[in-house]
Coordinates of C-alpha atoms and ligand atoms in Angstrom, one line a residue:
M1 CA 8.2 -10.7 9.7
T2 CA 11.4 -9.5 8.2
P3 CA 13.6 -6.9 10.0
I4 CA 13.4 -4.4 7.1
L5 CA 9.4 -4.7 7.1
E6 CA 9.1 -4.8 10.8
C7 CA 11.0 -1.5 10.6
I8 CA 9.0 0.3 7.8
K9 CA 5.2 -1.4 8.9
N10 CA 5.4 -2.0 12.8
K11 CA 7.8 1.5 13.3
K12 CA 10.2 -1.1 15.3
A13 CA 13.6 0.8 16.5
G14 CA 16.7 -1.0 17.3
L15 CA 16.7 -3.3 14.5
N16 CA 19.1 -1.7 12.4
P17 CA 18.7 -3.7 8.8
I18 CA 21.1 -2.8 6.5
W19 CA 21.7 -3.1 2.8
I20 CA 23.4 -0.3 0.4
M21 CA 22.8 1.6 -2.7
R22 CA 24.9 -0.1 -5.5
Q23 CA 25.5 -3.2 -3.4
A24 CA 25.5 -5.0 -6.8
G25 CA 28.2 -3.6 -8.8
R26 CA 31.9 -2.5 -9.9
Y27 CA 33.2 -2.7 -6.1
L28 CA 32.8 -6.6 -6.5
P29 CA 35.8 -8.4 -8.1
E30 CA 32.9 -11.1 -9.3
F31 CA 30.8 -8.4 -11.0
R32 CA 33.9 -6.8 -12.5
E33 CA 34.7 -9.9 -13.9
I34 CA 31.2 -10.3 -15.6
R35 CA 30.8 -6.8 -16.6
A36 CA 34.3 -7.4 -18.6
K37 CA 33.1 -10.0 -20.5
N38 CA 29.5 -8.1 -21.3
T39 CA 30.5 -4.7 -22.5
D40 CA 26.7 -4.0 -23.4
F41 CA 25.1 -2.7 -19.9
I42 CA 21.6 -2.8 -21.4
K43 CA 22.2 -6.1 -22.6
L44 CA 23.7 -7.3 -19.3
C45 CA 20.4 -5.8 -17.6
L46 CA 17.9 -8.2 -19.8
N47 CA 20.1 -11.1 -19.1
E48 CA 18.2 -13.1 -16.6
N49 CA 20.7 -15.4 -15.4
L50 CA 23.9 -12.8 -15.3
S51 CA 21.4 -10.1 -13.7
S52 CA 19.9 -12.6 -11.0
E53 CA 23.4 -13.8 -10.5
I54 CA 24.9 -10.4 -9.9
T55 CA 21.9 -8.9 -8.0
L56 CA 22.8 -12.0 -5.5
Q57 CA 26.3 -11.4 -5.4
P58 CA 26.6 -9.1 -2.6
L59 CA 24.2 -11.3 -0.4
K60 CA 26.8 -14.1 -0.7
R61 CA 29.6 -12.1 1.2
F62 CA 27.7 -10.0 3.3
D63 CA 24.8 -10.5 5.8
F64 CA 22.6 -7.5 4.2
D65 CA 19.0 -7.6 5.0
A66 CA 17.4 -7.2 1.3
A67 CA 18.5 -7.8 -2.5
I68 CA 18.0 -5.0 -5.0
I69 CA 17.6 -6.1 -8.4
F70 CA 20.5 -5.8 -10.4
S71 CA 18.9 -3.4 -13.2
D72 CA 18.9 0.7 -13.9
I73 CA 16.7 3.5 -13.7
L74 CA 17.2 4.2 -17.6
M75 CA 15.4 0.6 -18.5
L76 CA 12.5 3.0 -18.3
P77 CA 13.3 5.1 -21.4
Y78 CA 14.5 1.6 -22.8
G79 CA 11.4 0.3 -22.6
L80 CA 9.8 3.5 -24.4
K81 CA 12.2 2.8 -27.6
Q82 CA 14.6 5.6 -26.5
K83 CA 18.1 4.7 -27.2
V84 CA 20.2 4.2 -24.3
E85 CA 24.0 3.6 -24.2
F86 CA 26.6 3.9 -21.5
K87 CA 30.3 4.9 -22.6
K88 CA 33.2 4.4 -20.1
G89 CA 33.7 7.5 -18.5
M90 CA 30.8 9.5 -19.8
G91 CA 28.2 8.0 -18.0
P92 CA 25.0 7.6 -19.8
L93 CA 24.2 8.5 -23.5
L94 CA 20.7 8.5 -24.8
G95 CA 19.0 9.0 -28.2
D96 CA 16.1 11.0 -29.3
L97 CA 12.5 10.4 -27.5
N98 CA 9.9 10.2 -29.9
I99 CA 7.2 11.6 -28.2
D100 CA 4.2 10.9 -30.7
D101 CA 5.6 7.4 -31.1
V102 CA 5.3 6.6 -27.4
F103 CA 1.6 7.9 -27.1
E104 CA 0.9 5.1 -29.8
Y105 CA 2.8 2.5 -27.8
S106 CA 0.7 0.1 -25.7
E107 CA 1.2 -1.0 -22.7
S108 CA 1.7 -4.9 -23.7
E109 CA 4.8 -3.4 -26.0
F110 CA 6.2 -1.8 -23.1
I111 CA 5.8 -4.9 -20.9
D112 CA 7.4 -7.2 -23.5
R113 CA 10.6 -5.1 -23.7
L114 CA 10.9 -5.3 -19.9
Q115 CA 9.8 -9.0 -19.1
P116 CA 13.7 -10.2 -18.3
V117 CA 13.4 -7.3 -15.6
Y118 CA 10.4 -9.2 -14.1
N119 CA 11.7 -12.4 -14.7
I120 CA 14.9 -11.6 -12.8
L121 CA 12.9 -10.6 -10.0
K122 CA 11.1 -13.8 -10.0
L123 CA 14.3 -16.0 -9.9
V124 CA 15.9 -13.5 -7.3
R125 CA 12.8 -13.8 -4.9
Q126 CA 13.2 -17.9 -5.0
N127 CA 16.6 -18.1 -3.6
K128 CA 17.2 -19.4 -0.4
L129 CA 19.8 -16.5 0.3
L130 CA 16.7 -14.5 0.7
R131 CA 15.0 -16.5 3.4
H132 CA 13.9 -13.7 5.8
K133 CA 15.4 -10.9 3.8
N134 CA 13.6 -8.9 1.2
T135 CA 13.7 -8.0 -2.4
I136 CA 13.8 -4.5 -3.7
G137 CA 12.4 -3.0 -6.9
F138 CA 12.8 0.2 -7.9
V139 CA 12.2 3.2 -10.4
G140 CA 13.9 6.6 -11.0
A141 CA 11.5 9.6 -10.2
P142 CA 9.8 11.2 -12.8
W143 CA 11.7 14.3 -12.8
T144 CA 15.4 12.6 -12.5
L145 CA 14.2 10.3 -15.6
L146 CA 12.8 13.7 -17.5
V147 CA 16.2 15.3 -17.0
Y148 CA 17.9 12.2 -18.7
M149 CA 15.3 11.7 -21.3
V150 CA 15.4 15.6 -22.1
N151 CA 19.4 15.9 -21.6
K152 CA 20.3 13.1 -23.1
Q153 CA 23.3 12.7 -20.9
S154 CA 24.2 12.9 -17.1
P155 CA 23.7 16.9 -16.2
K156 CA 26.8 16.4 -14.2
H157 CA 28.2 17.1 -17.5
N158 CA 26.0 19.3 -19.3
L159 CA 22.4 20.7 -18.4
N160 CA 21.0 22.1 -21.6
H161 CA 19.5 25.8 -20.4
D162 CA 16.9 25.7 -23.0
F163 CA 15.2 22.4 -20.8
F164 CA 12.2 24.5 -19.5
N165 CA 11.4 26.4 -22.9
D166 CA 8.8 23.8 -24.3
K167 CA 6.8 23.2 -21.3
S168 CA 4.2 21.4 -23.2
I169 CA 6.7 18.6 -24.3
I170 CA 7.7 18.5 -20.5
K171 CA 4.0 18.1 -19.6
K172 CA 3.7 15.6 -22.4
I173 CA 6.6 13.6 -20.9
L174 CA 5.7 13.6 -17.5
S175 CA 2.3 12.2 -18.3
L176 CA 3.8 9.3 -20.0
L177 CA 6.3 8.9 -17.4
D178 CA 3.4 8.5 -14.8
K179 CA 1.6 6.0 -17.1
F180 CA 4.8 3.7 -17.4
L181 CA 6.1 4.1 -14.1
K182 CA 3.1 2.8 -12.8
I183 CA 2.9 -0.2 -15.1
H184 CA 7.1 -0.7 -14.3
I185 CA 6.0 -1.0 -10.7
E186 CA 3.3 -3.1 -10.8
N187 CA 5.0 -5.5 -12.8
Q188 CA 8.3 -5.5 -10.2
I189 CA 5.5 -6.0 -7.5
K190 CA 3.7 -8.8 -9.3
S191 CA 7.1 -10.5 -9.9
G192 CA 8.0 -10.5 -6.4
A193 CA 9.5 -6.7 -5.4
E194 CA 8.4 -6.6 -1.4
I195 CA 9.6 -2.8 -1.4
I196 CA 10.1 0.3 -4.2
Q197 CA 12.7 2.8 -3.9
I198 CA 12.0 5.5 -5.9
F199 CA 15.8 7.4 -6.9
D200 CA 15.1 11.0 -7.5
S201 CA 18.9 11.6 -7.9
W202 CA 18.9 14.9 -9.6
A203 CA 16.2 16.7 -7.1
G204 CA 18.9 19.1 -6.0
L205 CA 18.9 20.9 -9.6
L206 CA 15.6 22.1 -9.2
D207 CA 14.8 25.7 -7.4
E208 CA 12.7 25.2 -4.8
K209 CA 9.8 27.3 -6.7
D210 CA 9.7 24.4 -8.9
Y211 CA 9.5 21.2 -6.6
E212 CA 5.5 21.2 -6.1
E213 CA 5.1 20.9 -10.1
Y214 CA 8.1 18.6 -11.1
I215 CA 8.8 16.9 -7.9
F216 CA 5.7 16.7 -5.1
K217 CA 2.9 16.1 -7.4
P218 CA 4.3 13.4 -9.8
T219 CA 6.3 11.6 -7.2
F220 CA 3.2 11.9 -4.6
K221 CA 1.1 9.8 -7.6
L222 CA 3.4 7.2 -7.7
T223 CA 3.8 6.8 -3.7
E224 CA 0.0 6.3 -3.7
F225 CA -0.1 4.1 -6.0
T226 CA 2.5 2.0 -4.6
K227 CA 1.1 1.9 -1.0
N228 CA -2.2 1.2 -2.6
L229 CA -0.8 -2.0 -3.9
G230 CA -0.1 -2.8 -0.3
I231 CA 3.9 -2.4 -0.5
P232 CA 5.9 0.5 1.1
V233 CA 8.0 2.8 -0.7
I234 CA 11.1 4.3 -0.1
C235 CA 12.4 7.6 -1.7
F236 CA 15.7 9.4 -2.1
P237 CA 15.3 12.7 -3.1
R238 CA 19.1 13.3 -3.0
G239 CA 19.9 17.1 -2.5
I240 CA 16.5 18.7 -1.8
K241 CA 16.4 21.4 0.5
N242 CA 14.0 20.6 3.2
Y243 CA 13.2 16.9 3.8
K244 CA 10.3 17.7 6.1
I245 CA 8.1 19.5 3.5
Y246 CA 8.9 16.8 1.0
C247 CA 7.8 14.0 3.5
E248 CA 4.4 15.9 4.2
K249 CA 4.0 16.4 0.2
V250 CA 5.3 12.9 -1.1
K251 CA 4.3 10.7 1.7
P252 CA 6.6 8.0 1.4
S253 CA 6.8 5.2 3.7
V254 CA 10.6 5.7 4.1
I255 CA 12.4 8.5 3.6
S256 CA 16.1 8.0 2.6
I257 CA 18.5 10.8 3.4
D258 CA 21.9 11.9 1.4
Y259 CA 25.0 12.6 2.8
N260 CA 24.5 16.2 3.2
V261 CA 21.7 16.0 5.6
D262 CA 22.1 16.6 9.2
P263 CA 20.8 13.5 11.0
N264 CA 20.0 15.1 14.1
S265 CA 17.9 17.9 12.6
V266 CA 16.3 15.4 10.4
I267 CA 15.1 13.1 13.5
K268 CA 13.7 16.1 15.1
N269 CA 11.5 17.2 12.3
I270 CA 10.2 13.4 10.8
D271 CA 8.5 10.9 12.1
I272 CA 8.6 8.2 9.5
P273 CA 11.1 5.6 9.1
I274 CA 14.5 7.1 8.1
Q275 CA 17.4 5.3 5.7
G276 CA 20.9 6.0 4.7
G277 CA 23.1 9.0 5.7
L278 CA 26.5 7.8 5.8
N279 CA 28.8 9.5 3.3
P280 CA 30.2 6.5 1.0
K281 CA 33.6 8.5 1.0
F282 CA 34.3 7.0 4.6
L283 CA 34.6 3.5 3.1
L284 CA 37.5 4.5 1.5
G285 CA 39.2 5.8 4.3
D286 CA 40.7 4.7 7.9
R287 CA 38.7 2.1 9.9
E288 CA 38.5 4.3 13.1
T289 CA 36.9 7.3 11.3
L290 CA 34.7 4.8 9.6
K291 CA 33.7 3.1 13.1
K292 CA 33.1 6.6 14.4
E293 CA 31.1 7.8 11.8
V294 CA 28.6 4.7 11.4
L295 CA 28.2 5.0 15.4
K296 CA 27.1 8.2 15.1
Y297 CA 24.2 7.4 12.7
L298 CA 23.1 4.6 14.8
T299 CA 23.4 6.6 18.0
I300 CA 21.4 9.4 16.6
F301 CA 18.5 6.7 15.4
K302 CA 18.5 4.3 18.1
D303 CA 15.0 5.0 19.1
H304 CA 14.0 5.9 15.8
P305 CA 12.7 3.3 13.0
Y306 CA 15.8 3.4 10.7
I307 CA 17.5 1.0 8.2
F308 CA 21.2 1.8 7.7
N309 CA 22.1 2.5 4.3
L310 CA 24.6 5.1 2.3
G311 CA 24.1 8.9 1.4
H312 CA 24.4 8.1 -1.9
G313 CA 25.9 4.7 -4.1
I314 CA 28.9 3.0 -2.8
Q315 CA 32.0 3.8 -4.8
P316 CA 33.8 1.3 -7.1
E317 CA 37.2 1.7 -5.2
T318 CA 35.6 0.5 -2.0
K319 CA 37.5 -2.5 -0.8
I320 CA 35.5 -5.5 0.3
D321 CA 37.0 -5.4 3.8
A322 CA 35.5 -1.9 4.6
V323 CA 32.2 -3.5 3.7
R324 CA 32.5 -6.3 6.1
E325 CA 33.8 -3.9 8.6
L326 CA 30.7 -1.6 8.0
V327 CA 28.3 -4.5 8.3
N328 CA 30.0 -6.0 11.4
I329 CA 29.8 -2.4 13.2
V330 CA 26.0 -2.3 12.4
K331 CA 25.0 -5.7 13.1
S332 CA 27.0 -5.9 16.5
F333 CA 25.4 -2.3 17.8
Ligands
LIG1 O1 23.0 -2.3 -6.6 C1 22.3 -1.7 -7.0 O2 21.6 -0.5 -6.5 C2 21.1 -2.2 -8.1 C3 21.4 -1.6 -9.5 C4 21.1 -0.1 -9.6 C5 22.1 0.4 -11.0 N1 21.7 1.6 -11.3 C6 22.9 -0.3 -11.8 C7 24.3 0.0 -12.3 C8 20.7 0.7 -9.4 C9 19.3 0.6 -8.3 C10 20.5 1.7 -10.1 C11 20.0 3.4 -10.3 C12 20.3 4.5 -11.3 N2 21.1 4.7 -12.3 C13 20.7 5.8 -10.8 C14 20.1 6.2 -9.1 C15 20.9 6.4 -7.9 C16 22.3 7.4 -8.2 O3 23.2 6.8 -8.6 O4 22.0 8.4 -8.3 C17 20.8 6.4 -11.4 C18 21.3 8.0 -11.4 C19 21.3 6.0 -12.8 C20 21.7 5.9 -14.1 C21 23.0 5.6 -14.3 N3 23.6 4.0 -14.7 C22 24.4 6.1 -14.4 C23 24.4 7.7 -14.0 C24 25.3 5.3 -14.6 C25 26.8 5.5 -14.8 C26 27.4 6.3 -13.8 C27 28.3 5.1 -13.2 O5 27.9 5.2 -11.8 O6 28.9 4.5 -13.9 C28 24.8 3.8 -14.3 C29 25.4 2.8 -14.9 C30 25.3 1.5 -13.6 N4 24.0 1.2 -13.2 C31 26.3 0.9 -13.2 C32 25.4 -0.3 -12.2 C33 26.4 -1.3 -11.6 C34 27.8 0.9 -13.7 C35 28.0 0.3 -14.7 C36 29.3 -0.2 -15.5 O7 29.9 -1.2 -14.7 O8 30.2 0.6 -15.9

């Protein structure tokens, strides 16, 4: 079995497999070169040759234990015919979602639109670089996708305060998301994804009283669905207040923690495998601090099934040498 699956399925400690969020991306010069020639980000995600190459780029440089497919959580609204664009410095910008249209929309139409994503997974899975390593597929959590689909831009810039006014629309979108996220997960698995990660990047925006309705219930439906297909599921509810309750309610196979979480308290409260935690900013600083921080996580989790990762995506300014150093520290622990 691969180190990641040993860790997740057999709960084996001490293996410390490693991959990093956004490992295929802008800190790599070879990615920036492709990106400069491909200004339409969605088109790039649908380009089977380039996207499979980008997925493998980090594995050519570093001894990571998994490849995460180069795609985006916003491919789902794209699959539902909502316009998605990426403007430099603005992040994503979405068009209007025509809900009634989407209710008429068939499963096969959706799959046709996203077929290149599934083909990329098939291409990546066959590559020799992935021998004894895993291929990770992913989706956005219902709440985070709802935020983008309704707010139509990053809530970092502006969260529309009328967001919850029309509950019936929110309900409709959540039920659409449940249907199409399951289709998207199942097709990634059929195409070779051996693990699914669910990104709930905006979980921290909600009040705790709203967790049940917008986070726990809709995300649990997806973890249950994925586990029933025999595939482990990693959840990353960034900024959530209580990871223990999240795990009890959502029942992921692995919980991925953000960098504001105290690893000492999480290990006391949670008995499932844990992933991540390191603040990506330590990859921008001096080597001694990086080493100290990495060793902190490795030491705290040394008797717990632990997958090394960051507490959020790697920053574009990160130097290749810092990533090399990180992998060395983890692999030689
Ligand atoms: O290497 C990998 O991790 C796989 C690829 C991946 C991307 N996006 C590629 C990407 C993954 C797993 C994602 C997930 C994603 N996308 C999330 C969840 C994780 C998180 O960061 O919280 C979210 C919220 C999105 C939506 C999204 N996509 C935003 C907000 C942005 C713009 C902000 C930014 O970082 O520029 C993107 C664009 C995006 N997705 C890029 C990449 C490599 C940058 C594109 C570019 O070159 O400009």
